[in-house]
Amino acid sequence: MRTLLVLVTYLSFSLLCPLITNAAEFLSGQEVTIAADETWDGDVYVSAQSVNIAGTVKGDLVVCAQKLHVTGTIEGGVFAACQQILLEGDCGRTCRLASQVAEVGEGAKLDGDLVAAGYSLTVNQDAVISGDLVYAGFQTLLRGEIARNVWAAVNRAELFGGVGGELSITTAGSHAPDPLMTDEFWPGTPLVKIPRVPSGLTIHDSATVGSKLIYNSPSEADISAMAKVTGPIEWIEPASPGKEPQQKMDYAWQQIKRFLTILAMGVLMIVVCPQTTGGVVEQIIQRPIASFLAGIVAVPLSVVMSVLVIALIVAIPMGFGWLDFDGLAVAGSFIASFAAVTYLGSLAFYFVFGAAVITCITLGRVVFSDHRITSRGPMILMLGFGLIFYVVLTCVPFLGMGIFVTAILFGFGGIFLWFMGKVLAGSAENRPRAATDGK
């Protein structure tokens, strides 16, 4: 339980915390590279399919891509959401990673903490993490050195290297099924190799733990007699649930129903309002950081607007009643109630389904970056592809709520910027026309 509480705290407040910067550079494209002889002052934000950092970044590095490869020096921290991440350089502060597969390469030095979530995490030999390691995912392979503590919740884990402090970990049993994801999963040449980690917790001869070892697992860990564990070893064996197979079936059926529901609502949005849906997605693709930040403003603003709309239900009838126009009080009440129901219903729909649909189409649009949204057909294809990633990511322990909140912020921020762009464009068209009419 302690491991789970620590992971919730770290991943809620560290992985999803907003970034505040004084100066920043924004880069995008098919492939973005910072060469070894380049030095970038301040923070660098990158949105691309492939990102290679061989030079020096004096601030933080913020990346949204399919592949991220760092061989240079990041004096700040790394904030990345990618399919594959390979860190082989030096990082001056805490790194926060969300990826399917991540690897800290040989010789890499991370001066802060490493907070990560995904399918697989590897810390190679001669890699050094000067702070804590906090990880939630399917598996982890630790060959390097972690100077302080390790807190993890995984299906399987293997330790060859050293942990300077406490090792607190939750794993599945030693007879858990083999992983389904392999290197052949990646199109083309994979940036990161997916290791085969045995089920449960395995601690080898070369492993060292500087403090106590606490592991929560249905079966006893495979701990070598040659491994050096300074503190006590505590095995917490969870109670075996009596209806585990039925619970798994119920959970799988819930995810299938959720997938089909979001898919149906997304198709409805695309068919009814394709231009608005496509415009919001393109807005997020072109201005991801601005859309996220706008969402922080748009979400509370929508709540304020809801209060104002509800207030109109009372204000309009009262206003007409005070004026004592026959029949207008009833008409005003009807109009106000209709407007309130329409607005609040639309807001509730967008909050529950619309933001998730926009996020899914955006994920698909990132993958199919060579194809712009030209009709309903491609948009539905992007929705289906992105929805797979969305459902899988929201099923990752401790990550689902973060993905849901991120989708809400991007969805509301994107539609806010799209609406403001339409308003400003309409004002710009009307100004010359008004001047011509005056002449």
Tab-separated table of C-alpha atoms in Angstrom:
chain	number	residue	atom	x	y	z
A	1	MET	CA	0.000	0.000	0.000
A	2	ARG	CA	2.844	2.392	0.811
A	3	THR	CA	4.334	1.859	-2.651
A	4	LEU	CA	1.008	2.648	-4.313
A	5	LEU	CA	0.518	5.829	-2.275
A	6	VAL	CA	4.006	7.066	-3.121
A	7	LEU	CA	3.463	6.379	-6.820
A	8	VAL	CA	0.126	8.195	-6.830
A	9	THR	CA	1.733	11.232	-5.204
A	10	TYR	CA	4.720	11.345	-7.547
A	11	LEU	CA	2.832	10.714	-10.773
A	12	SER	CA	0.022	13.124	-9.911
A	13	PHE	CA	2.124	16.087	-8.842
A	14	SER	CA	5.418	15.470	-10.676
A	15	LEU	CA	4.565	13.905	-14.027
A	16	LEU	CA	1.583	16.188	-14.693
A	17	CYS	CA	2.752	19.447	-13.142
A	18	PRO	CA	2.551	22.532	-15.424
A	19	LEU	CA	5.768	23.989	-16.743
A	20	ILE	CA	6.582	27.669	-16.161
A	21	THR	CA	9.391	29.130	-18.225
A	22	ASN	CA	10.871	32.525	-18.954
A	23	ALA	CA	12.230	31.842	-22.443
A	24	ALA	CA	11.456	28.970	-24.785
A	25	GLU	CA	12.063	27.723	-28.321
A	26	PHE	CA	9.343	25.813	-30.211
A	27	LEU	CA	10.388	23.263	-32.857
A	28	SER	CA	8.256	20.979	-35.019
A	29	GLY	CA	8.480	18.892	-38.165
A	30	GLN	CA	8.886	15.322	-39.395
A	31	GLU	CA	12.345	14.992	-37.815
A	32	VAL	CA	13.956	17.478	-35.434
A	33	THR	CA	17.689	17.303	-34.681
A	34	ILE	CA	19.912	19.429	-32.459
A	35	ALA	CA	23.453	18.738	-33.643
A	36	ALA	CA	26.405	18.072	-31.333
A	37	ASP	CA	27.918	21.522	-31.961
A	38	GLU	CA	24.663	23.399	-31.181
A	39	THR	CA	23.776	25.047	-27.870
A	40	TRP	CA	20.250	26.244	-27.118
A	41	ASP	CA	19.610	28.725	-24.327
A	42	GLY	CA	16.407	28.376	-22.323
A	43	ASP	CA	13.741	25.694	-22.651
A	44	VAL	CA	13.062	23.787	-25.885
A	45	TYR	CA	9.614	22.453	-26.852
A	46	VAL	CA	9.506	19.902	-29.672
A	47	SER	CA	6.615	18.247	-31.521
A	48	ALA	CA	7.736	15.798	-34.227
A	49	GLN	CA	7.804	12.154	-35.236
A	50	SER	CA	11.513	11.709	-34.507
A	51	VAL	CA	13.651	13.864	-32.185
A	52	ASN	CA	17.436	13.581	-31.832
A	53	ILE	CA	19.267	15.741	-29.273
A	54	ALA	CA	23.054	15.548	-29.595
A	55	GLY	CA	23.870	19.118	-28.554
A	56	THR	CA	23.305	21.116	-25.377
A	57	VAL	CA	20.021	22.495	-24.036
A	58	LYS	CA	20.533	24.883	-21.137
A	59	GLY	CA	16.919	24.662	-19.975
A	60	ASP	CA	14.242	21.967	-19.934
A	61	LEU	CA	13.475	19.721	-22.903
A	62	VAL	CA	9.740	19.121	-23.531
A	63	VAL	CA	8.959	16.581	-26.267
A	64	CYS	CA	5.877	14.999	-27.843
A	65	ALA	CA	7.003	12.518	-30.516
A	66	GLN	CA	7.158	8.910	-31.610
A	67	LYS	CA	10.903	8.619	-30.950
A	68	LEU	CA	13.199	10.598	-28.644
A	69	HIS	CA	16.964	9.991	-28.606
A	70	VAL	CA	19.137	12.091	-26.309
A	71	THR	CA	22.920	11.775	-26.533
A	72	GLY	CA	23.803	15.367	-25.600
A	73	THR	CA	23.449	17.398	-22.423
A	74	ILE	CA	20.178	18.683	-20.967
A	75	GLU	CA	20.988	21.071	-18.137
A	76	GLY	CA	17.345	21.126	-17.047
A	77	GLY	CA	14.910	18.236	-16.968
A	78	VAL	CA	13.306	16.112	-19.677
A	79	PHE	CA	9.503	16.062	-19.980
A	80	ALA	CA	8.533	13.596	-22.718
A	81	ALA	CA	5.480	11.727	-24.016
A	82	CYS	CA	6.656	9.333	-26.736
A	83	GLN	CA	6.391	5.776	-27.980
A	84	GLN	CA	10.146	5.133	-27.617
A	85	ILE	CA	12.638	7.046	-25.466
A	86	LEU	CA	16.398	6.474	-25.264
A	87	LEU	CA	18.433	8.663	-22.890
A	88	GLU	CA	22.185	8.303	-23.403
A	89	GLY	CA	23.338	11.787	-22.388
A	90	ASP	CA	23.352	13.847	-19.207
A	91	CYS	CA	20.333	15.475	-17.557
A	92	GLY	CA	20.687	18.090	-14.833
A	93	ARG	CA	17.290	17.772	-13.163
A	94	THR	CA	14.335	15.421	-12.760
A	95	CYS	CA	13.150	13.557	-15.866
A	96	ARG	CA	9.443	12.783	-16.305
A	97	LEU	CA	8.647	10.248	-19.025
A	98	ALA	CA	5.437	8.720	-20.378
A	99	SER	CA	6.202	6.128	-23.044
A	100	GLN	CA	5.543	2.613	-24.185
A	101	VAL	CA	9.246	1.724	-23.997
A	102	ALA	CA	12.003	3.777	-22.327
A	103	GLU	CA	15.701	3.105	-21.772
A	104	VAL	CA	18.478	4.871	-19.870
A	105	GLY	CA	21.574	3.951	-21.884
A	106	GLU	CA	25.060	3.013	-20.752
A	107	GLY	CA	26.988	5.971	-19.370
A	108	ALA	CA	23.914	8.190	-19.032
A	109	LYS	CA	23.779	10.420	-15.954
A	110	LEU	CA	20.517	11.754	-14.537
A	111	ASP	CA	21.265	14.168	-11.698
A	112	GLY	CA	17.664	14.300	-10.455
A	113	ASP	CA	14.817	11.825	-10.056
A	114	LEU	CA	13.371	9.667	-12.809
A	115	VAL	CA	9.556	9.534	-12.778
A	116	ALA	CA	8.137	7.333	-15.540
A	117	ALA	CA	5.114	5.331	-16.652
A	118	GLY	CA	4.665	2.962	-19.575
A	119	TYR	CA	5.130	-0.621	-20.740
A	120	SER	CA	8.857	-1.216	-20.211
A	121	LEU	CA	11.742	0.665	-18.546
A	122	THR	CA	15.410	-0.371	-18.759
A	123	VAL	CA	18.289	1.211	-16.834
A	124	ASN	CA	21.475	-0.124	-18.425
A	125	GLN	CA	24.807	-0.898	-16.826
A	126	ASP	CA	26.990	2.143	-16.003
A	127	ALA	CA	23.918	4.409	-16.098
A	128	VAL	CA	23.542	6.556	-12.962
A	129	ILE	CA	20.364	8.067	-11.495
A	130	SER	CA	21.358	10.402	-8.670
A	131	GLY	CA	17.860	10.681	-7.179
A	132	ASP	CA	14.843	8.393	-6.780
A	133	LEU	CA	13.289	6.120	-9.383
A	134	VAL	CA	9.486	6.066	-9.463
A	135	TYR	CA	7.922	3.822	-12.099
A	136	ALA	CA	4.498	2.385	-12.929
A	137	GLY	CA	4.220	-0.009	-15.870
A	138	PHE	CA	4.425	-3.609	-17.029
A	139	GLN	CA	8.102	-4.408	-16.493
A	140	THR	CA	11.447	-2.914	-15.492
A	141	LEU	CA	15.057	-4.083	-15.854
A	142	LEU	CA	17.573	-2.312	-13.574
A	143	ARG	CA	21.279	-2.842	-14.361
A	144	GLY	CA	22.569	0.626	-13.463
A	145	GLU	CA	22.936	2.546	-10.222
A	146	ILE	CA	20.088	4.346	-8.456
A	147	ALA	CA	21.590	6.505	-5.723
A	148	ARG	CA	18.491	6.788	-3.570
A	149	ASN	CA	15.164	4.907	-3.431
A	150	VAL	CA	13.154	2.860	-5.910
A	151	TRP	CA	9.366	2.793	-5.769
A	152	ALA	CA	7.662	0.766	-8.478
A	153	ALA	CA	4.390	-0.976	-9.333
A	154	VAL	CA	4.954	-3.431	-12.178
A	155	ASN	CA	4.058	-6.903	-13.383
A	156	ARG	CA	7.706	-8.034	-13.344
A	157	ALA	CA	11.067	-6.628	-12.305
A	158	GLU	CA	14.716	-7.687	-12.477
A	159	LEU	CA	17.611	-6.127	-10.518
A	160	PHE	CA	21.291	-6.492	-11.439
A	161	GLY	CA	22.571	-3.069	-10.303
A	162	GLY	CA	22.543	-1.085	-7.111
A	163	VAL	CA	19.911	0.791	-5.123
A	164	GLY	CA	21.383	3.188	-2.573
A	165	GLY	CA	18.256	3.430	-0.434
A	166	GLU	CA	15.013	1.523	-0.075
A	167	LEU	CA	13.586	-0.802	-2.710
A	168	SER	CA	9.794	-0.883	-2.430
A	169	ILE	CA	8.038	-2.678	-5.262
A	170	THR	CA	4.745	-4.326	-6.163
A	171	THR	CA	4.849	-7.159	-8.712
A	172	ALA	CA	2.687	-9.957	-10.051
A	173	GLY	CA	3.330	-13.571	-9.190
A	174	SER	CA	6.226	-15.629	-10.531
A	175	HIS	CA	3.854	-17.552	-12.822
A	176	ALA	CA	2.425	-14.530	-14.644
A	177	PRO	CA	2.079	-14.940	-18.456
A	178	ASP	CA	4.866	-13.820	-20.785
A	179	PRO	CA	4.677	-10.297	-22.266
A	180	LEU	CA	2.900	-9.888	-25.574
A	181	MET	CA	4.861	-6.914	-26.908
A	182	THR	CA	8.066	-7.720	-28.847
A	183	ASP	CA	10.619	-5.817	-30.931
A	184	GLU	CA	8.615	-6.638	-34.058
A	185	PHE	CA	5.892	-4.340	-32.724
A	186	TRP	CA	7.765	-1.248	-33.962
A	187	PRO	CA	7.692	-0.321	-37.665
A	188	GLY	CA	11.208	-0.027	-39.111
A	189	THR	CA	14.303	-0.134	-36.938
A	190	PRO	CA	13.400	0.077	-33.232
A	191	LEU	CA	15.144	2.753	-31.184
A	192	VAL	CA	14.843	0.709	-27.985
A	193	LYS	CA	15.058	-3.049	-27.566
A	194	ILE	CA	12.379	-4.625	-25.419
A	195	PRO	CA	14.042	-6.958	-22.884
A	196	ARG	CA	12.566	-10.248	-21.720
A	197	VAL	CA	12.100	-9.916	-17.982
A	198	PRO	CA	11.061	-12.999	-15.975
A	199	SER	CA	7.776	-12.746	-14.134
A	200	GLY	CA	7.725	-11.660	-10.514
A	201	LEU	CA	10.745	-10.083	-8.771
A	202	THR	CA	14.243	-11.375	-9.516
A	203	ILE	CA	17.343	-10.075	-7.703
A	204	HIS	CA	20.712	-11.334	-9.012
A	205	ASP	CA	24.155	-11.901	-7.454
A	206	SER	CA	25.524	-8.468	-8.403
A	207	ALA	CA	22.565	-6.540	-6.962
A	208	THR	CA	22.875	-4.325	-3.882
A	209	VAL	CA	20.170	-2.607	-1.806
A	210	GLY	CA	21.387	0.015	0.670
A	211	SER	CA	18.315	-0.111	2.921
A	212	LYS	CA	15.318	-2.371	3.405
A	213	LEU	CA	13.602	-4.395	0.684
A	214	ILE	CA	9.802	-4.413	0.679
A	215	TYR	CA	7.945	-6.276	-2.037
A	216	ASN	CA	4.244	-6.962	-2.498
A	217	SER	CA	3.696	-10.082	-4.592
A	218	PRO	CA	1.511	-13.214	-4.653
A	219	SER	CA	4.670	-15.393	-4.750
A	220	GLU	CA	8.061	-15.197	-3.096
A	221	ALA	CA	10.757	-13.297	-4.973
A	222	ASP	CA	13.805	-14.994	-6.470
A	223	ILE	CA	16.558	-13.354	-4.385
A	224	SER	CA	20.103	-14.614	-4.868
A	225	ALA	CA	22.025	-15.513	-1.730
A	226	MET	CA	24.932	-13.445	-3.111
A	227	ALA	CA	22.850	-10.266	-3.374
A	228	LYS	CA	23.631	-7.645	-0.725
A	229	VAL	CA	20.559	-6.269	1.056
A	230	THR	CA	21.579	-4.051	3.978
A	231	GLY	CA	18.178	-3.744	5.641
A	232	PRO	CA	15.426	-6.246	6.414
A	233	ILE	CA	13.506	-8.058	3.696
A	234	GLU	CA	9.718	-7.857	4.001
A	235	TRP	CA	7.388	-9.880	1.808
A	236	ILE	CA	3.769	-8.684	1.729
A	237	GLU	CA	1.552	-11.365	0.250
A	238	PRO	CA	-1.816	-10.013	-0.933
A	239	ALA	CA	-4.978	-11.917	-0.158
A	240	SER	CA	-6.055	-14.083	-3.071
A	241	PRO	CA	-9.387	-12.840	-4.462
A	242	GLY	CA	-12.011	-15.500	-4.868
A	243	LYS	CA	-13.516	-14.125	-8.075
A	244	GLU	CA	-10.398	-12.896	-9.889
A	245	PRO	CA	-11.234	-14.481	-13.309
A	246	GLN	CA	-14.732	-12.990	-13.217
A	247	GLN	CA	-13.309	-9.616	-12.175
A	248	LYS	CA	-10.902	-9.678	-15.111
A	249	MET	CA	-13.735	-10.526	-17.511
A	250	ASP	CA	-15.878	-7.723	-16.100
A	251	TYR	CA	-12.984	-5.260	-16.397
A	252	ALA	CA	-12.271	-6.296	-20.003
A	253	TRP	CA	-15.970	-5.958	-20.890
A	254	GLN	CA	-16.075	-2.483	-19.320
A	255	GLN	CA	-13.134	-1.367	-21.462
A	256	ILE	CA	-14.750	-2.779	-24.610
A	257	LYS	CA	-17.989	-0.928	-23.844
A	258	ARG	CA	-16.039	2.258	-23.165
A	259	PHE	CA	-14.188	1.881	-26.486
A	260	LEU	CA	-17.415	1.343	-28.448
A	261	THR	CA	-19.194	4.217	-26.673
A	262	ILE	CA	-16.444	6.752	-27.374
A	263	LEU	CA	-16.183	5.468	-30.958
A	264	ALA	CA	-19.936	5.914	-31.506
A	265	MET	CA	-19.924	9.408	-29.988
A	266	GLY	CA	-16.869	10.316	-32.074
A	267	VAL	CA	-18.490	9.169	-35.321
A	268	LEU	CA	-21.572	11.211	-34.379
A	269	MET	CA	-19.419	14.332	-33.847
A	270	ILE	CA	-17.585	13.797	-37.144
A	271	VAL	CA	-20.807	13.275	-39.123
A	272	VAL	CA	-22.746	16.164	-37.556
A	273	CYS	CA	-19.977	18.793	-37.284
A	274	PRO	CA	-16.928	17.712	-39.316
A	275	GLN	CA	-15.529	21.220	-39.845
A	276	THR	CA	-15.582	22.092	-36.150
A	277	THR	CA	-14.100	18.746	-35.098
A	278	GLY	CA	-11.377	18.883	-37.743
A	279	GLY	CA	-10.648	22.531	-36.993
A	280	VAL	CA	-10.165	21.856	-33.278
A	281	VAL	CA	-7.834	18.930	-34.024
A	282	GLU	CA	-5.729	21.016	-36.426
A	283	GLN	CA	-5.592	23.776	-33.813
A	284	ILE	CA	-4.127	21.347	-31.248
A	285	ILE	CA	-1.663	19.909	-33.791
A	286	GLN	CA	-0.409	23.354	-34.807
A	287	ARG	CA	-0.360	24.886	-31.297
A	288	PRO	CA	-0.109	22.060	-28.720
A	289	ILE	CA	1.384	24.082	-25.865
A	290	ALA	CA	-1.030	26.992	-26.387
A	291	SER	CA	-3.980	24.580	-26.525
A	292	PHE	CA	-2.958	22.925	-23.247
A	293	LEU	CA	-2.504	26.256	-21.498
A	294	ALA	CA	-5.767	27.587	-22.955
A	295	GLY	CA	-7.528	24.555	-21.501
A	296	ILE	CA	-6.475	25.653	-18.013
A	297	VAL	CA	-8.442	28.849	-18.656
A	298	ALA	CA	-11.310	27.356	-20.685
A	299	VAL	CA	-12.352	24.672	-18.183
A	300	PRO	CA	-13.064	27.037	-15.253
A	301	LEU	CA	-14.532	29.570	-17.705
A	302	SER	CA	-17.056	26.968	-18.883
A	303	VAL	CA	-18.069	26.387	-15.264
A	304	VAL	CA	-18.577	30.127	-14.751
A	305	MET	CA	-20.664	30.282	-17.922
A	306	SER	CA	-22.796	27.411	-16.621
A	307	VAL	CA	-23.553	29.376	-13.469
A	308	LEU	CA	-24.486	32.427	-15.553
A	309	VAL	CA	-26.752	30.403	-17.821
A	310	ILE	CA	-28.526	28.854	-14.847
A	311	ALA	CA	-28.930	32.326	-13.348
A	312	LEU	CA	-30.688	33.450	-16.545
A	313	ILE	CA	-33.435	30.906	-15.934
A	314	VAL	CA	-34.424	32.961	-12.927
A	315	ALA	CA	-33.382	36.423	-14.123
A	316	ILE	CA	-35.244	36.514	-17.460
A	317	PRO	CA	-38.679	35.487	-16.152
A	318	MET	CA	-38.295	37.829	-13.209
A	319	GLY	CA	-37.303	40.661	-15.531
A	320	PHE	CA	-40.312	40.152	-17.765
A	321	GLY	CA	-42.513	39.710	-14.716
A	322	TRP	CA	-41.422	43.065	-13.324
A	323	LEU	CA	-42.190	44.685	-16.688
A	324	ASP	CA	-45.625	43.077	-16.484
A	325	PHE	CA	-45.914	42.174	-20.196
A	326	ASP	CA	-48.643	39.576	-20.622
A	327	GLY	CA	-47.245	36.249	-21.802
A	328	LEU	CA	-43.665	37.426	-22.013
A	329	ALA	CA	-42.790	36.011	-18.599
A	330	VAL	CA	-43.821	32.536	-19.753
A	331	ALA	CA	-41.996	32.945	-23.084
A	332	GLY	CA	-38.881	34.258	-21.353
A	333	SER	CA	-38.903	31.325	-18.930
A	334	PHE	CA	-39.222	28.866	-21.806
A	335	ILE	CA	-36.395	30.474	-23.817
A	336	ALA	CA	-34.077	30.643	-20.805
A	337	SER	CA	-34.754	27.029	-19.848
A	338	PHE	CA	-34.222	25.838	-23.430
A	339	ALA	CA	-30.926	27.735	-23.688
A	340	ALA	CA	-29.767	26.366	-20.334
A	341	VAL	CA	-30.593	22.776	-21.235
A	342	THR	CA	-28.898	23.139	-24.636
A	343	TYR	CA	-25.742	24.698	-23.240
A	344	LEU	CA	-25.403	22.453	-20.192
A	345	GLY	CA	-26.176	19.356	-22.257
A	346	SER	CA	-23.569	20.288	-24.845
A	347	LEU	CA	-21.036	21.057	-22.128
A	348	ALA	CA	-21.690	17.744	-20.365
A	349	PHE	CA	-21.412	15.842	-23.667
A	350	TYR	CA	-18.109	17.521	-24.507
A	351	PHE	CA	-16.758	16.947	-21.010
A	352	VAL	CA	-17.640	13.229	-20.983
A	353	PHE	CA	-17.117	12.315	-24.644
A	354	GLY	CA	-16.063	15.269	-26.807
A	355	ALA	CA	-12.665	15.971	-25.227
A	356	ALA	CA	-11.761	12.277	-25.384
A	357	VAL	CA	-12.835	12.124	-29.051
A	358	ILE	CA	-10.746	15.208	-29.914
A	359	THR	CA	-7.740	13.698	-28.099
A	360	CYS	CA	-8.118	10.378	-29.931
A	361	ILE	CA	-8.362	12.046	-33.346
A	362	THR	CA	-5.324	14.169	-32.459
A	363	LEU	CA	-3.323	11.040	-31.538
A	364	GLY	CA	-4.299	9.484	-34.855
A	365	ARG	CA	-3.473	12.711	-36.674
A	366	VAL	CA	0.028	12.672	-35.136
A	367	VAL	CA	0.611	9.130	-36.396
A	368	PHE	CA	-0.784	9.897	-39.860
A	369	SER	CA	1.043	13.204	-40.029
A	370	ASP	CA	1.442	13.019	-43.796
A	371	HIS	CA	-2.325	13.072	-44.296
A	372	ARG	CA	-4.318	16.203	-43.498
A	373	ILE	CA	-7.970	16.033	-42.533
A	374	THR	CA	-9.866	16.435	-45.803
A	375	SER	CA	-13.086	14.493	-45.226
A	376	ARG	CA	-15.021	12.445	-42.712
A	377	GLY	CA	-13.459	9.118	-43.760
A	378	PRO	CA	-9.830	9.909	-42.780
A	379	MET	CA	-11.064	11.522	-39.574
A	380	ILE	CA	-12.940	8.357	-38.554
A	381	LEU	CA	-9.807	6.292	-39.334
A	382	MET	CA	-7.702	8.587	-37.128
A	383	LEU	CA	-10.333	8.340	-34.392
A	384	GLY	CA	-10.252	4.538	-34.375
A	385	PHE	CA	-6.452	4.377	-34.361
A	386	GLY	CA	-6.020	7.012	-31.659
A	387	LEU	CA	-8.787	5.501	-29.535
A	388	ILE	CA	-6.754	2.307	-29.161
A	389	PHE	CA	-3.845	4.278	-27.666
A	390	TYR	CA	-6.226	6.289	-25.468
A	391	VAL	CA	-7.954	3.256	-23.947
A	392	VAL	CA	-4.647	1.424	-23.380
A	393	LEU	CA	-3.011	4.427	-21.711
A	394	THR	CA	-6.005	5.049	-19.439
A	395	CYS	CA	-5.774	1.413	-18.283
A	396	VAL	CA	-2.178	1.874	-17.049
A	397	PRO	CA	-2.215	2.051	-13.227
A	398	PHE	CA	-1.978	5.590	-11.811
A	399	LEU	CA	-1.805	7.047	-15.339
A	400	GLY	CA	-5.478	6.893	-16.325
A	401	MET	CA	-6.575	9.960	-14.357
A	402	GLY	CA	-3.657	11.975	-15.721
A	403	ILE	CA	-4.573	11.033	-19.314
A	404	PHE	CA	-8.227	11.953	-18.654
A	405	VAL	CA	-7.293	15.360	-17.221
A	406	THR	CA	-4.851	16.017	-20.087
A	407	ALA	CA	-7.561	15.133	-22.632
A	408	ILE	CA	-9.995	17.548	-20.938
A	409	LEU	CA	-7.449	20.388	-21.031
A	410	PHE	CA	-6.455	19.782	-24.663
A	411	GLY	CA	-10.092	19.355	-25.756
A	412	PHE	CA	-11.363	22.516	-24.079
A	413	GLY	CA	-8.235	24.508	-24.960
A	414	GLY	CA	-8.393	23.490	-28.624
A	415	ILE	CA	-12.042	24.414	-29.063
A	416	PHE	CA	-11.471	27.696	-27.198
A	417	LEU	CA	-8.624	28.718	-29.540
A	418	TRP	CA	-10.580	27.557	-32.594
A	419	PHE	CA	-13.624	29.612	-31.550
A	420	MET	CA	-11.501	32.695	-30.805
A	421	GLY	CA	-9.813	32.318	-34.187
A	422	LYS	CA	-13.200	32.307	-35.916
A	423	VAL	CA	-14.324	35.367	-33.975
A	424	LEU	CA	-11.143	37.299	-34.765
A	425	ALA	CA	-11.251	36.257	-38.422
A	426	GLY	CA	-14.848	37.464	-38.681
A	427	SER	CA	-13.945	40.796	-37.105
A	428	ALA	CA	-11.055	41.235	-39.526
A	429	GLU	CA	-13.351	40.633	-42.502
A	430	ASN	CA	-15.947	43.097	-41.272
A	431	ARG	CA	-13.570	46.011	-40.639
A	432	PRO	CA	-12.549	46.667	-44.298
A	433	ARG	CA	-16.156	46.189	-45.423
A	434	ALA	CA	-17.360	48.787	-42.935
A	435	ALA	CA	-14.680	51.220	-44.117
A	436	THR	CA	-15.745	50.746	-47.738
A	437	ASP	CA	-19.396	51.338	-46.894
A	438	GLY	CA	-18.387	54.600	-45.168
A	439	LYS	CA	-16.695	55.895	-48.306
